[in-house]
Tab-separated table of C-alpha atoms in Angstrom:
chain	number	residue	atom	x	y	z
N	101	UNK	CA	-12.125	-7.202	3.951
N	102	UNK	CA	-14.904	-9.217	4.602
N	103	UNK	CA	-17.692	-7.653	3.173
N	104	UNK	CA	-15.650	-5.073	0.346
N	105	UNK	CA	-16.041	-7.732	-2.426
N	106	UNK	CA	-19.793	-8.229	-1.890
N	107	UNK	CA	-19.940	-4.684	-2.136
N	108	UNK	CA	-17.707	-4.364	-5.874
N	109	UNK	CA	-19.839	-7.374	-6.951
N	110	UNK	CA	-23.418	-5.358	-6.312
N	111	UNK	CA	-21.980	-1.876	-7.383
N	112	UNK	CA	-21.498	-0.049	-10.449
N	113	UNK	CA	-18.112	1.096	-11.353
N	114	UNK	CA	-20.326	5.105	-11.481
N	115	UNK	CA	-21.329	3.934	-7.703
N	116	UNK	CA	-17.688	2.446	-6.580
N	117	UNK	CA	-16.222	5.774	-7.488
N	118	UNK	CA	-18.739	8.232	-5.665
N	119	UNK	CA	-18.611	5.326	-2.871
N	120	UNK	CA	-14.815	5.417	-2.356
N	121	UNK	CA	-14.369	9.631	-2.683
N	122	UNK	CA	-17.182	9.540	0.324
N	123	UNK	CA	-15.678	6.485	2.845
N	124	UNK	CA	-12.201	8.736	2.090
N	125	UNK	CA	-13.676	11.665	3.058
N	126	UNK	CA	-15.692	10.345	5.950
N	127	UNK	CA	-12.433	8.539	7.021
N	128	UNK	CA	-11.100	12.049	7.826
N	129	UNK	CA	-14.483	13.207	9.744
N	130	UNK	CA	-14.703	9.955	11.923
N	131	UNK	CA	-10.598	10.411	12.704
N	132	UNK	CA	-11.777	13.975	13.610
N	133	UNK	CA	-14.693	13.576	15.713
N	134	UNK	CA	-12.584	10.522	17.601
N	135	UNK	CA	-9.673	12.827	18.505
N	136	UNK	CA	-12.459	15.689	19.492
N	137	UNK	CA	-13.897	13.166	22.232
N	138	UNK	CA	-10.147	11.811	23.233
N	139	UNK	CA	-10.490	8.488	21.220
N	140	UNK	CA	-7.899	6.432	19.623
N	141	UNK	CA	-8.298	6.458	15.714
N	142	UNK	CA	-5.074	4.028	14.970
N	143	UNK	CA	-7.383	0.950	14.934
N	144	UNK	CA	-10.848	1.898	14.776
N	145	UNK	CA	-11.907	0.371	11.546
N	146	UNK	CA	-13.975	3.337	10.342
N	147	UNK	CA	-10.950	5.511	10.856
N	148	UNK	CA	-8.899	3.722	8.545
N	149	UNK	CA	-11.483	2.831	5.778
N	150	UNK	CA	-9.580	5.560	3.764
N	151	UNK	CA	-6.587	4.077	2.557
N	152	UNK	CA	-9.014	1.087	1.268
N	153	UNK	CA	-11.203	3.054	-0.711
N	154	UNK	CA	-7.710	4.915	-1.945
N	155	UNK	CA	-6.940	1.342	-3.474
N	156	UNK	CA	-10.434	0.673	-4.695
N	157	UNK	CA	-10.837	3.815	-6.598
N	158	UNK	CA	-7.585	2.855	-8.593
N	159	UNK	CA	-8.657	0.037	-9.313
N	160	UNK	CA	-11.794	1.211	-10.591
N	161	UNK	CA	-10.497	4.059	-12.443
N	162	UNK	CA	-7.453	1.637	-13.887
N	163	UNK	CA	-9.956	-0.155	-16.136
N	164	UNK	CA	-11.162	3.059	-17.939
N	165	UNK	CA	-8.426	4.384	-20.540
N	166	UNK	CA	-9.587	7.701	-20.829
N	167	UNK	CA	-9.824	8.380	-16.861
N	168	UNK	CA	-6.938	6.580	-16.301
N	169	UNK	CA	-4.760	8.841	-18.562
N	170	UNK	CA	-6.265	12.312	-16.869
N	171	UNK	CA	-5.292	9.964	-13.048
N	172	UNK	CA	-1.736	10.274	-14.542
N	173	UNK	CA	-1.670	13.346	-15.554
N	174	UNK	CA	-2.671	14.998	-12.664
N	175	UNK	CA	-0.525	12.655	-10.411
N	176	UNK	CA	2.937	13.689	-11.795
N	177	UNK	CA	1.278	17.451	-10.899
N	178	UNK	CA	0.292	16.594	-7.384
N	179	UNK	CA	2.726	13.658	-6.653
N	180	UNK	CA	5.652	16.310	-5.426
N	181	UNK	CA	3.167	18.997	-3.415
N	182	UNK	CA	1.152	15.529	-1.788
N	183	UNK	CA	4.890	14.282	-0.984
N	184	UNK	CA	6.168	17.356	0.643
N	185	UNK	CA	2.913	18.188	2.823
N	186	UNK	CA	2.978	14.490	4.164
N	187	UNK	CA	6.731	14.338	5.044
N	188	UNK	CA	6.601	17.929	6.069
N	189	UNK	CA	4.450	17.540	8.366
N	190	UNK	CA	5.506	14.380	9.656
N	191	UNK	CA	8.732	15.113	10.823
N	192	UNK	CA	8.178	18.503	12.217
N	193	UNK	CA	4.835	17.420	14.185
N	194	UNK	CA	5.350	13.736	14.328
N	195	UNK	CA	4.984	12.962	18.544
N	196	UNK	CA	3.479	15.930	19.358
N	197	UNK	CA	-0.080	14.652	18.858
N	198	UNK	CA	-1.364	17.256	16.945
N	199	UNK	CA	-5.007	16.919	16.494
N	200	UNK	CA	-4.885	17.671	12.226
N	201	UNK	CA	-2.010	15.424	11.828
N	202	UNK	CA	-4.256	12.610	13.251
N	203	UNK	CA	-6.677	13.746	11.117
N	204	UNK	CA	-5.477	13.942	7.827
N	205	UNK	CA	-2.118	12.022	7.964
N	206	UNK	CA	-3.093	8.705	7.061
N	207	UNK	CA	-5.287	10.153	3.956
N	208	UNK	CA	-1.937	11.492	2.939
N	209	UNK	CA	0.394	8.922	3.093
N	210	UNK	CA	-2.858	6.813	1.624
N	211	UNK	CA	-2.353	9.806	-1.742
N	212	UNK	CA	1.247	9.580	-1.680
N	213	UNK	CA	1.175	5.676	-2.022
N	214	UNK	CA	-1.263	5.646	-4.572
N	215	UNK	CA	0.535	8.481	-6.393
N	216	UNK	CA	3.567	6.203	-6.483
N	217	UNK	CA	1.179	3.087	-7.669
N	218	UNK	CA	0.032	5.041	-10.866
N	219	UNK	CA	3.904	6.448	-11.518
N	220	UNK	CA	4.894	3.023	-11.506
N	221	UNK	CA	2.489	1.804	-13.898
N	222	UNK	CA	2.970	4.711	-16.236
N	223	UNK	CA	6.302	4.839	-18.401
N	224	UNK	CA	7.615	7.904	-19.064
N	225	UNK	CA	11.161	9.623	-20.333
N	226	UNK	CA	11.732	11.494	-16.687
N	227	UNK	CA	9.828	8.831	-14.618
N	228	UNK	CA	12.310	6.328	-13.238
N	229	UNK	CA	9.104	4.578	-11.234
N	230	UNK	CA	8.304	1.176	-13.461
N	231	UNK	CA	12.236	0.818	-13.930
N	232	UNK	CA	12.711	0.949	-10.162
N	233	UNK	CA	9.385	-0.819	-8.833
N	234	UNK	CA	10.047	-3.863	-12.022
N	235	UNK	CA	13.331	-4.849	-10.172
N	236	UNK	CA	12.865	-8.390	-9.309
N	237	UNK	CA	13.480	-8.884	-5.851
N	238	UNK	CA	11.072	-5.849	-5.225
N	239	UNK	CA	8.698	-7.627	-7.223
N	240	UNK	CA	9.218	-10.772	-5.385
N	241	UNK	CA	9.051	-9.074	-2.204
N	242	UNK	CA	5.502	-7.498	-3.322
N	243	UNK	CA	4.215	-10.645	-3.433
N	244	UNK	CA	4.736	-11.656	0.102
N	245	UNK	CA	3.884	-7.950	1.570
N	246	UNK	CA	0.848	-8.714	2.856
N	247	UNK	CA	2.221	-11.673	4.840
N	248	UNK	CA	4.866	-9.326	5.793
N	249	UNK	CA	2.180	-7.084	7.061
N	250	UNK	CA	0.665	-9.062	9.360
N	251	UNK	CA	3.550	-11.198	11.135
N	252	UNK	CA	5.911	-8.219	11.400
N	253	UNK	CA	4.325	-6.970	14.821
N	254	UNK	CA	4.485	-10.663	16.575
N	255	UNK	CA	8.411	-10.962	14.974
N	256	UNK	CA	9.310	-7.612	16.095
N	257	UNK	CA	7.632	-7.537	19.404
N	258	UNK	CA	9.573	-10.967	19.915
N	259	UNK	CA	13.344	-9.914	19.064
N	260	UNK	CA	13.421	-6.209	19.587
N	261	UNK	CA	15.208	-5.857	23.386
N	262	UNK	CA	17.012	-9.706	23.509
N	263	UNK	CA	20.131	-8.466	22.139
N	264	UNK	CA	20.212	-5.611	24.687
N	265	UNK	CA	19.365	-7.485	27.340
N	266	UNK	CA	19.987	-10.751	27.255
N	267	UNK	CA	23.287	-12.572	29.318
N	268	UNK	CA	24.009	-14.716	26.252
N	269	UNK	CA	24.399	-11.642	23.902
N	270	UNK	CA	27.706	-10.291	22.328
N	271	UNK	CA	25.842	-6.932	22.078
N	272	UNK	CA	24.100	-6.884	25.672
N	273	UNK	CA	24.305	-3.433	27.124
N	274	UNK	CA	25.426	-1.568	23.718
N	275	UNK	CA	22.211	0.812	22.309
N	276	UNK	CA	22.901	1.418	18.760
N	277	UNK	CA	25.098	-2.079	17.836
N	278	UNK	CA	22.026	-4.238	19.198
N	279	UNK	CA	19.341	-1.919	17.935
N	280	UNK	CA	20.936	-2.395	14.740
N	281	UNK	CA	21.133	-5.856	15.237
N	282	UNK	CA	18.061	-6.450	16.092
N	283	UNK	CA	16.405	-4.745	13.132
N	284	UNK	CA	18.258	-6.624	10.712
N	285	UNK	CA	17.463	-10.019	12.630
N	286	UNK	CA	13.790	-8.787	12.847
N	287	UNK	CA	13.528	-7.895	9.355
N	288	UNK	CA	15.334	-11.195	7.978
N	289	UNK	CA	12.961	-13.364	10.010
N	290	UNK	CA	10.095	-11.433	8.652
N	291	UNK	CA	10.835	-11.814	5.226
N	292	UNK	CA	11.856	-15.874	6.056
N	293	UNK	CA	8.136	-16.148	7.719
N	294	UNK	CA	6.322	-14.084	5.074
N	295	UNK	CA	7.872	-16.319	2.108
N	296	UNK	CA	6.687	-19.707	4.239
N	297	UNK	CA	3.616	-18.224	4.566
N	298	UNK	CA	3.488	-17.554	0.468
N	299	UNK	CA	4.841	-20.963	-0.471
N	300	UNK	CA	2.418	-23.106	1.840
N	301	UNK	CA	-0.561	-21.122	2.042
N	302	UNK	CA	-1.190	-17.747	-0.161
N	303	UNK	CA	-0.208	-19.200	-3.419
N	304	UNK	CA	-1.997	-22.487	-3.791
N	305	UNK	CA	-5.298	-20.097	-2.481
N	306	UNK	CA	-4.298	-17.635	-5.123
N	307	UNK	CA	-4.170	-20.958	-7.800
N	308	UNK	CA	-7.813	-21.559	-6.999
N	309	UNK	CA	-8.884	-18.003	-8.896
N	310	UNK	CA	-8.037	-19.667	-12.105
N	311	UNK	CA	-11.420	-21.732	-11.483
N	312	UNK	CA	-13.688	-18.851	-11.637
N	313	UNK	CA	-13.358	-16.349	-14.722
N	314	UNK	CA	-15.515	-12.892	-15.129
N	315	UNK	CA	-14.736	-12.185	-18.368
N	316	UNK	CA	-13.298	-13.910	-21.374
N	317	UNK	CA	-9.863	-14.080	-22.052
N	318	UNK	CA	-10.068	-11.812	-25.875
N	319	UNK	CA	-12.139	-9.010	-23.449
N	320	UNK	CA	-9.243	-9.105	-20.966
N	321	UNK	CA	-6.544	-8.641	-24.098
N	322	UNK	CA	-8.703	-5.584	-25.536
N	323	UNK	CA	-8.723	-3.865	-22.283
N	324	UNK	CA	-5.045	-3.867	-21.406
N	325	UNK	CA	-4.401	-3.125	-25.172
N	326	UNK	CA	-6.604	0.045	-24.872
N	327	UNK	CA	-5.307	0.733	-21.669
N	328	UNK	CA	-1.950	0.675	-22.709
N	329	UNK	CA	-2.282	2.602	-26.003
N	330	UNK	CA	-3.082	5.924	-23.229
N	331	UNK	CA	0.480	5.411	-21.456
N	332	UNK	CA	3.118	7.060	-22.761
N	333	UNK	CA	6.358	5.126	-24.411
N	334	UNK	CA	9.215	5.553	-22.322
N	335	UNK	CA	10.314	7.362	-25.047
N	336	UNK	CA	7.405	10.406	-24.487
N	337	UNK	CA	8.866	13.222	-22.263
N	338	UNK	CA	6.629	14.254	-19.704
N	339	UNK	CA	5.134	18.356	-20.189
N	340	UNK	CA	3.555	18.246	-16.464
């Protein structure tokens, strides 16, 4: 995070790309050669460098029409196959460790999220993605999932086991009632804190960027009118 936009501000969109495919595929190595010598690859930061470079490379590929329209074709191919592999493989070896699932899961949930990103930003007749990702209190929620990212372990860690447990509780003793309980107190406080956070702190950072413009307002215009003109109107049915 801290050194990423030094990196986009010395690169070439050519050099982000090859950059990006490489740091994804050396994500999977690193993960590899950690579980080969009985290393944890859950925080390592090399291990996880994947599902960055997943983001960058959208981004990066976004601001080229013609690239971005072959992206969206060949997501609504892969987006199923990607889909089923990662939740396939999940559920039957999730907990048993399995050396390839550590390997390659978090690439694939990385795919499958930015497979979902690119449906959502690409109308179609049989895609129901923008009309389901544009409802507003998803949107608004969006906004405030980065806070929601990083307070949700400290507000979890804190509630999860008081109902349970605790003398004062209605729900002390009974598993599913408090676990169920506790969820929805965990998640409401997380999404309380997260919004705090966004009113106080993120947006009046995220008012600053106004101050310090890359390109001119026209070239911005162009480019999301060119951009747009490879999408398909809701209208278009989708052949892949």
């Amino acid at each position: 995070y801290l050194f990423w936009p030094l990196v986009v501000l010395l690169s070439s969109r050519r050099a982000l790309v090859v950059l990006s495919l490489s740091l994804i595929a050396g994500a999977v190595l690193v993960r590899a050669a950690f579980l080969a010598m009985g290393l944890d690859v859950f925080t390592f930061t090399l291990c996880r460098m994947d599902t960055l470079a997943v983001g960058s490379l959208l981004a990066v590929v976004f601001t080229s029409p013609s690239h971005w329209r072959t992206v969206v074709q060949w997501t609504r191919r892969l987006v199923l196959p990607i889909g089923g592999v990662a939740f396939g493989s999940f559920f039957i070896l999730s907990g048993t460790g399995h050396p390839a699932l550590q390997a390659v899961k978090y690439t694939l949930f990385a795919g499958l999220c930015a497979a979902v990103l690119v449906l959502a930003l690409s109308p179609g007749k049989f895609n129901p993605a923008p009309r389901v990702f544009d409802n507003p209190l998803l949107r608004s929620m969006g906004k405030t999932s980065y806070a929601m990212y990083v307070f949700h372990p400290f507000i979890f860690g804190q509630v999860l086991g008081r109902l349970y447990q605790s003398n004062w509780s209605p729900l002390q003793g009974r598993l599913w009632p408090s676990i169920i309980g506790e969820f929805m107190v965990a998640v409401g406080l997380t999404i309380l804190v997260s919004r705090v956070s966004w009113i106080f702190f993120e947006q009046p950072i995220l008012r600053l960027k106004n101050r310090f413009c890359y390109e001119s307002p026209q070239a911005v215009v162009e480019r999301t009118k060119a951009i747009s003109c490879c999408l398909p109107s809701p209208a278009t049915p989708l052949t892949n």
